[in-house]
């Protein structure tokens, strides 16, 4: 279209309502981020991970670990009416990722797990007491927080989940309504979760570590809310995949098997067709694989350890170890039950022996806790030549015992049910804090399967 002076002018684009809403929504998100960073400067790295994407299917925010899904219309409306709520909503979704809630649900009931995660995050935000997210706490929240504080073991998603298991559906519905904040529809389903952390999960673990370092650099004594934030991030990192943790004990060794990478099936079948029983190329019958060979599992059977939890731990451990991708065919597992002395010893070489172990499973022990006798017994077995190749020792305990002083000639890990005194654990030992409810649920599932 010509102008008055004769020059051609391209007509300017007239913005649609949808385009305008998306532009304004991004400005709202940027403003919200800036408002939160005023109070949470140490969280800068976390705000850079999520990529904001418009989503017409939701009415609130939603995260999948990599993307922040938002409804443009809802963002603008909430920003106009309740800016502080939007700050809380954004921080809430972000904390789910930092606390690893999307990836550590395991086999828990999905509905209860989501409510537990919302309660745990809202509790942290309410304790932060920062101007950008501060709100008056209502009666139901106050009551919930008080009950959880008395329940013990801190207020993490795993603890809240166990607390919710004791509630009826009417109570759960009320809590769901009170603590609902963001949409969890994009969280990975159980079957989508990997044994090895995904790249995006690793990003959040790295961000959590960086935030912890930034908090320490500040040097001031952190407020209760900041301590809770640091604690939740630490727990999220420590609850890594148990299956992934066991892979630390794997070793490389040749195993007789068909290696598809080095075997050309076309030549092989062509020879059989041409000569009857003479393949042109022999299949490669061995390949180097990384699996677990001989392994020792020690369970603390002192008076302070629950027999149900011990059985649940053993069942889940064996389920992982006896998988075809985890264990060599000729592998063996030694099971030692130990309190202040080795009370019972079993050697598992087959599935039949494993089934027999759990058919009439009984705990032997009930005294005090001393870790040393188990290590002394393993040393005796080494000297007797009992192991072909000992890959490691796993000690399941509540941590209240006497540790050996000398480093053994094999990998060692302690699995702790509860908080433990880190300074007492030998520096050469790996350690992992596990969720007590995980073993309880596994034992319950196995018991239900047996009944059916």
C-alpha positions in Angstrom: 0.0 0.0 0.0 1.6 3.4 -1.1 2.0 6.2 1.5 1.5 9.9 0.9 5.1 10.3 -0.3 4.8 7.3 -2.7 6.7 4.7 -0.6 5.3 1.2 -0.1 4.3 0.4 3.5 3.7 -3.2 4.7 0.5 -3.3 6.8 1.3 -3.9 10.5 0.1 -7.2 11.9 -3.0 -6.9 14.1 -2.5 -9.1 17.2 -5.2 -11.6 17.9 -6.6 -12.1 21.4 -4.8 -15.4 21.8 -1.5 -13.8 20.8 -2.1 -11.0 23.2 -2.9 -13.4 26.0 0.2 -15.4 25.4 2.4 -12.3 25.3 0.9 -11.0 28.5 1.2 -14.4 30.2 4.9 -14.6 29.5 5.3 -11.1 31.0 3.3 -12.2 34.0 5.7 -15.2 34.4 8.7 -13.0 34.1 7.3 -10.6 36.7 6.5 -13.5 39.0 10.0 -14.9 38.7 11.5 -11.5 39.5 9.3 -11.2 42.6 10.3 -14.6 43.8 14.0 -14.0 43.2 13.9 -11.0 45.5 13.2 -13.4 48.4 14.9 -16.5 47.0 18.1 -15.3 45.3 19.8 -18.6 46.0 17.2 -20.4 43.7 18.2 -18.6 40.5 19.5 -21.7 38.8 16.2 -23.5 39.3 14.1 -20.9 37.6 16.2 -21.3 34.4 15.4 -25.0 33.9 11.7 -25.0 33.0 10.6 -23.9 29.5 7.2 -22.2 29.6 4.7 -23.5 27.1 1.0 -22.5 26.7 -1.5 -25.3 27.3 -5.2 -25.1 26.7 -5.9 -28.3 28.5 -5.2 -27.0 32.0 -6.6 -24.4 34.3 -3.5 -23.9 36.5 0.2 -24.6 36.2 1.7 -28.0 35.5 5.2 -29.3 35.2 6.8 -32.4 33.6 10.3 -31.7 34.7 11.3 -30.0 31.5 8.3 -27.7 30.7 6.1 -25.4 32.7 2.6 -25.7 31.2 0.4 -22.7 31.7 -3.1 -21.4 30.8 -2.6 -17.9 29.5 -6.1 -16.8 30.4 -5.8 -18.2 33.9 -2.4 -16.6 34.5 -3.7 -13.1 33.6 -6.9 -13.5 35.6 -5.0 -14.7 38.8 -2.4 -12.0 38.4 -5.0 -9.3 38.3 -6.9 -10.6 41.4 -4.3 -12.3 43.6 -0.6 -11.8 42.6 0.7 -13.4 45.8 -1.2 -16.6 45.0 0.5 -16.8 41.6 3.9 -16.5 43.3 3.0 -19.4 45.6 1.7 -21.4 42.6 4.9 -21.0 40.6 7.1 -21.7 43.6 5.0 -24.8 44.5 5.4 -26.3 41.0 9.1 -25.6 41.1 9.6 -27.2 44.5 8.0 -30.5 43.3 10.9 -30.7 40.8 13.6 -29.8 43.3 12.3 -32.3 45.8 12.2 -35.0 43.0 8.5 -35.7 43.7 7.9 -36.5 40.0 10.3 -39.4 40.0 10.4 -41.0 43.5 6.7 -42.1 43.8 7.7 -45.7 43.3 4.7 -48.1 43.6 2.7 -45.8 45.9 -0.9 -45.1 45.3 -0.9 -42.3 42.8 -3.7 -40.2 44.3 -2.4 -40.3 47.8 1.2 -39.6 46.6 0.1 -36.5 44.8 -1.8 -35.2 47.8 1.2 -36.0 50.0 3.6 -34.1 47.7 1.2 -31.0 47.7 1.0 -31.0 51.5 4.8 -31.3 51.9 5.5 -28.5 49.5 2.8 -26.2 50.9 4.2 -26.8 54.4 7.7 -25.7 53.3 6.2 -22.5 51.6 4.1 -21.7 54.7 7.2 -22.0 56.9 9.4 -19.8 54.6 7.3 -16.7 55.7 8.7 -14.6 52.9 6.7 -11.5 51.8 6.2 -12.8 48.2 4.5 -16.0 49.3 3.2 -15.3 52.9 -0.5 -16.0 53.6 -2.7 -16.6 56.6 -2.9 -20.3 57.5 -6.4 -21.6 57.9 -7.8 -24.0 60.5 -7.4 -27.2 58.4 -3.8 -26.4 57.5 -2.9 -25.6 61.1 -4.5 -28.9 62.2 -2.7 -30.9 59.5 0.7 -29.4 60.2 0.3 -30.0 63.9 -0.7 -33.7 63.4 2.2 -34.2 61.1 4.6 -32.6 63.5 3.5 -35.0 66.2 3.7 -37.9 63.7 7.5 -37.7 63.7 10.3 -38.2 61.2 9.9 -34.7 59.8 7.3 -33.6 57.2 8.4 -35.0 53.8 6.2 -36.4 51.1 7.0 -40.0 52.2 6.1 -39.2 55.8 2.9 -37.5 54.7 2.0 -40.4 52.5 2.2 -42.9 55.4 0.1 -40.5 57.5 -2.5 -40.4 54.7 -2.7 -44.2 54.6 -4.3 -43.9 58.0 -7.0 -41.5 56.9 -10.4 -42.4 55.4 -11.6 -41.2 52.0 -13.7 -38.3 53.4 -10.7 -36.9 55.2 -8.5 -37.4 52.2 -11.0 -35.6 50.0 -10.9 -32.6 52.4 -7.1 -32.5 52.4 -7.1 -32.8 48.6 -9.3 -29.7 48.3 -7.4 -27.7 50.8 -3.9 -28.3 49.4 -4.6 -28.6 45.6 -2.4 -26.1 43.8 -0.9 -27.3 40.5 -1.9 -30.0 38.0 0.1 -33.3 38.2 -1.2 -34.8 34.9 2.2 -34.6 33.2 4.2 -36.3 36.0 5.7 -39.6 34.8 3.6 -42.7 35.3 5.2 -45.5 37.3 5.9 -47.5 34.1 7.6 -44.5 32.6 10.1 -44.0 35.4 13.6 -45.1 34.7 16.0 -47.1 36.9 18.7 -44.6 35.9 17.8 -40.9 36.4 16.8 -39.1 33.2 18.8 -36.0 32.0 16.1 -33.7 33.2 16.1 -35.4 36.6 19.8 -34.9 36.8 19.4 -31.2 36.0 17.1 -30.8 39.1 19.5 -32.8 41.3 22.3 -30.5 40.2 20.1 -27.4 40.8 19.3 -28.7 44.3 23.0 -29.1 45.1 23.8 -25.6 43.7 21.0 -24.1 45.8 22.3 -25.8 48.9 25.8 -24.4 48.2 24.3 -20.9 47.7 22.5 -21.1 51.0 25.7 -22.1 52.8 27.6 -19.2 51.1 25.2 -16.7 52.7 26.7 -17.7 56.1 23.7 -16.6 58.1 21.8 -19.0 60.3 18.9 -20.0 58.0 15.3 -19.6 59.1 13.2 -22.7 59.8 11.6 -22.5 56.3 15.0 -22.5 54.6 16.2 -25.4 56.7 13.1 -27.3 55.6 13.8 -26.5 52.0 17.4 -27.7 52.2 16.3 -30.9 54.0 13.6 -31.7 51.4 16.1 -31.3 48.6 18.6 -33.5 50.3 16.0 -36.2 50.9 14.9 -36.0 47.3 18.4 -36.6 46.1 19.1 -39.4 48.5 16.0 -41.4 47.5 17.5 -42.3 44.2 16.4 -45.5 42.5 17.2 -48.5 44.7 17.7 -50.5 41.5 20.2 -47.9 40.3 22.0 -48.0 43.6 22.5 -51.8 43.4 24.2 -51.4 40.0 27.2 -50.0 41.9 28.0 -53.6 42.8 28.0 -55.0 39.3 31.2 -56.3 37.6 32.2 -57.0 34.0 32.5 -60.7 33.1 32.0 -62.9 30.1 28.7 -64.7 29.9 27.7 -67.4 27.3 24.9 -65.8 25.4 24.1 -64.7 21.8 25.5 -61.3 21.2 23.2 -59.6 18.6 25.8 -56.9 17.9 28.4 -59.4 16.6 26.2 -62.0 15.0 25.0 -61.7 11.4 21.7 -63.7 11.3 21.5 -63.5 7.4 24.7 -65.5 6.9 23.8 -67.9 9.6 20.4 -68.8 8.2 21.7 -68.8 4.6 24.2 -71.5 5.5 21.5 -73.6 7.1 19.3 -73.3 4.0 22.1 -74.1 1.6 23.8 -77.0 3.5 21.1 -78.2 5.8 23.0 -78.2 9.1 26.1 -76.1 8.4 25.9 -72.4 9.3 28.4 -70.2 7.4 29.1 -68.2 10.5 29.1 -69.5 14.1 27.2 -67.3 16.5 29.2 -65.4 19.1 28.5 -67.4 22.3 29.9 -65.1 24.9 29.8 -61.4 25.5 31.1 -59.1 28.2 28.3 -57.9 30.4 28.1 -55.9 33.7 26.1 -57.8 36.3 26.3 -58.9 39.9 28.0 -62.2 40.8 28.3 -63.3 44.4 26.7 -61.0 46.9 26.1 -60.8 50.7 23.0 -59.3 52.2 23.0 -58.7 56.0 19.8 -57.8 57.8 19.8 -56.2 61.2 17.5 -58.4 63.4 18.0 -56.5 66.6 15.1 -55.6 68.8 14.8 -52.2 67.2 14.2 -53.5 63.7 10.7 -54.6 62.4 10.5 -58.2 61.0 7.9 -57.0 58.4 10.3 -54.4 57.1 13.1 -56.9 56.9 11.0 -59.3 54.8 9.9 -56.4 52.6 13.5 -55.3 52.1 14.7 -58.8 51.2 11.8 -59.4 48.8 12.4 -56.2 46.9 16.2 -56.7 46.9 15.9 -60.3 45.5 13.4 -59.2 42.9 15.9 -56.8 41.5 19.0 -59.0 42.0 17.5 -62.0 40.3 16.4 -60.1 37.2 18.1 -61.3 34.0 19.7 -57.9 33.5 21.1 -57.7 37.0 22.5 -61.1 37.9 24.7 -63.7 36.3 23.1 -67.2 35.9 25.6 -68.9 38.2 25.4 -66.2 40.9 24.7 -66.7 44.6 23.3 -64.6 47.4 24.4 -65.1 51.0 21.7 -63.9 53.5 23.0 -63.3 57.1 20.6 -62.4 59.9 22.6 -60.6 62.6 21.9 -58.7 65.8 25.0 -58.8 68.1 26.0 -62.1 66.5 25.3 -64.0 63.3 22.1 -65.8 64.0 21.3 -67.5 60.7 22.9 -67.9 57.3 21.3 -68.9 54.0 22.8 -69.3 50.5 20.4 -68.7 47.6 21.4 -70.2 44.3 18.0 -70.7 42.6 14.5 -69.3 42.5 13.3 -72.5 44.2 15.6 -71.8 47.2 14.4 -68.2 47.2 10.7 -69.3 47.3 11.5 -71.7 50.2 13.2 -68.9 52.1 10.0 -66.8 52.1 7.5 -69.6 52.5 8.1 -69.9 56.2 10.2 -66.8 56.8 11.3 -66.2 60.4 13.4 -63.6 62.0 16.3 -64.8 64.2 17.6 -62.3 66.7 16.2 -59.6 69.0 19.3 -58.6 70.9 21.5 -55.6 70.5 23.2 -54.4 67.3 26.9 -55.0 66.4 27.8 -54.9 62.8 31.3 -56.5 63.3 30.3 -60.2 63.5 28.8 -60.1 60.0 32.0 -58.8 58.5 34.0 -61.3 60.5 31.8 -64.1 59.0 32.3 -62.9 55.5 36.0 -62.8 56.0 35.9 -66.4 57.1 34.0 -67.3 53.9 36.6 -65.5 51.8 39.4 -67.5 53.5 37.4 -70.7 52.8 37.1 -69.9 49.1 33.3 -69.8 49.2 33.0 -66.9 46.7 33.9 -67.0 43.1 33.9 -63.2 43.0 32.4 -61.3 45.9 30.8 -58.1 44.5 29.8 -56.5 47.7 27.9 -56.5 51.0 24.6 -54.7 51.7 23.7 -54.1 55.4 20.0 -53.2 56.1 19.8 -51.5 59.5 18.4 -48.7 61.6 22.0 -47.6 62.1 22.2 -48.0 65.9 25.2 -50.3 66.3 28.9 -50.8 66.5 30.7 -50.4 63.2 33.9 -52.2 62.1 37.0 -50.0 62.0 38.9 -51.7 59.1 38.0 -51.3 55.5 37.0 -54.7 54.0 38.3 -55.8 50.5 34.9 -55.5 48.9 32.3 -52.8 48.3 30.1 -52.2 51.4 26.9 -50.2 51.7 24.6 -49.5 54.7 20.9 -49.0 54.0 19.3 -46.9 56.8 15.7 -46.9 57.7 15.7 -43.6 59.5 18.0 -40.7 60.2 21.4 -41.9 61.2 24.6 -40.4 62.8 26.7 -39.7 59.7 29.9 -39.1 61.7 29.7 -42.7 63.1 29.5 -44.4 59.6 32.9 -45.4 58.3 34.1 -43.2 55.4 34.7 -46.3 53.2 31.1 -47.3 53.3 28.4 -46.2 50.9 25.2 -45.2 52.5 21.6 -44.7 51.4 18.6 -43.6 53.4 15.5 -45.6 52.3 11.8 -45.0 52.7 10.4 -47.3 55.4 7.0 -47.3 53.7 8.6 -48.8 50.5 9.5 -52.0 52.2 6.2 -52.1 54.2 4.2 -51.9 51.0 6.3 -54.5 49.2 5.7 -57.0 52.0 2.0 -56.2 52.0 1.8 -56.8 48.2 3.7 -60.1 48.4 1.4 -61.2 51.2 -1.7 -60.3 49.2 -0.4 -62.2 46.2 0.2 -65.3 48.3 -3.4 -65.1 49.6 -4.7 -65.1 46.0 
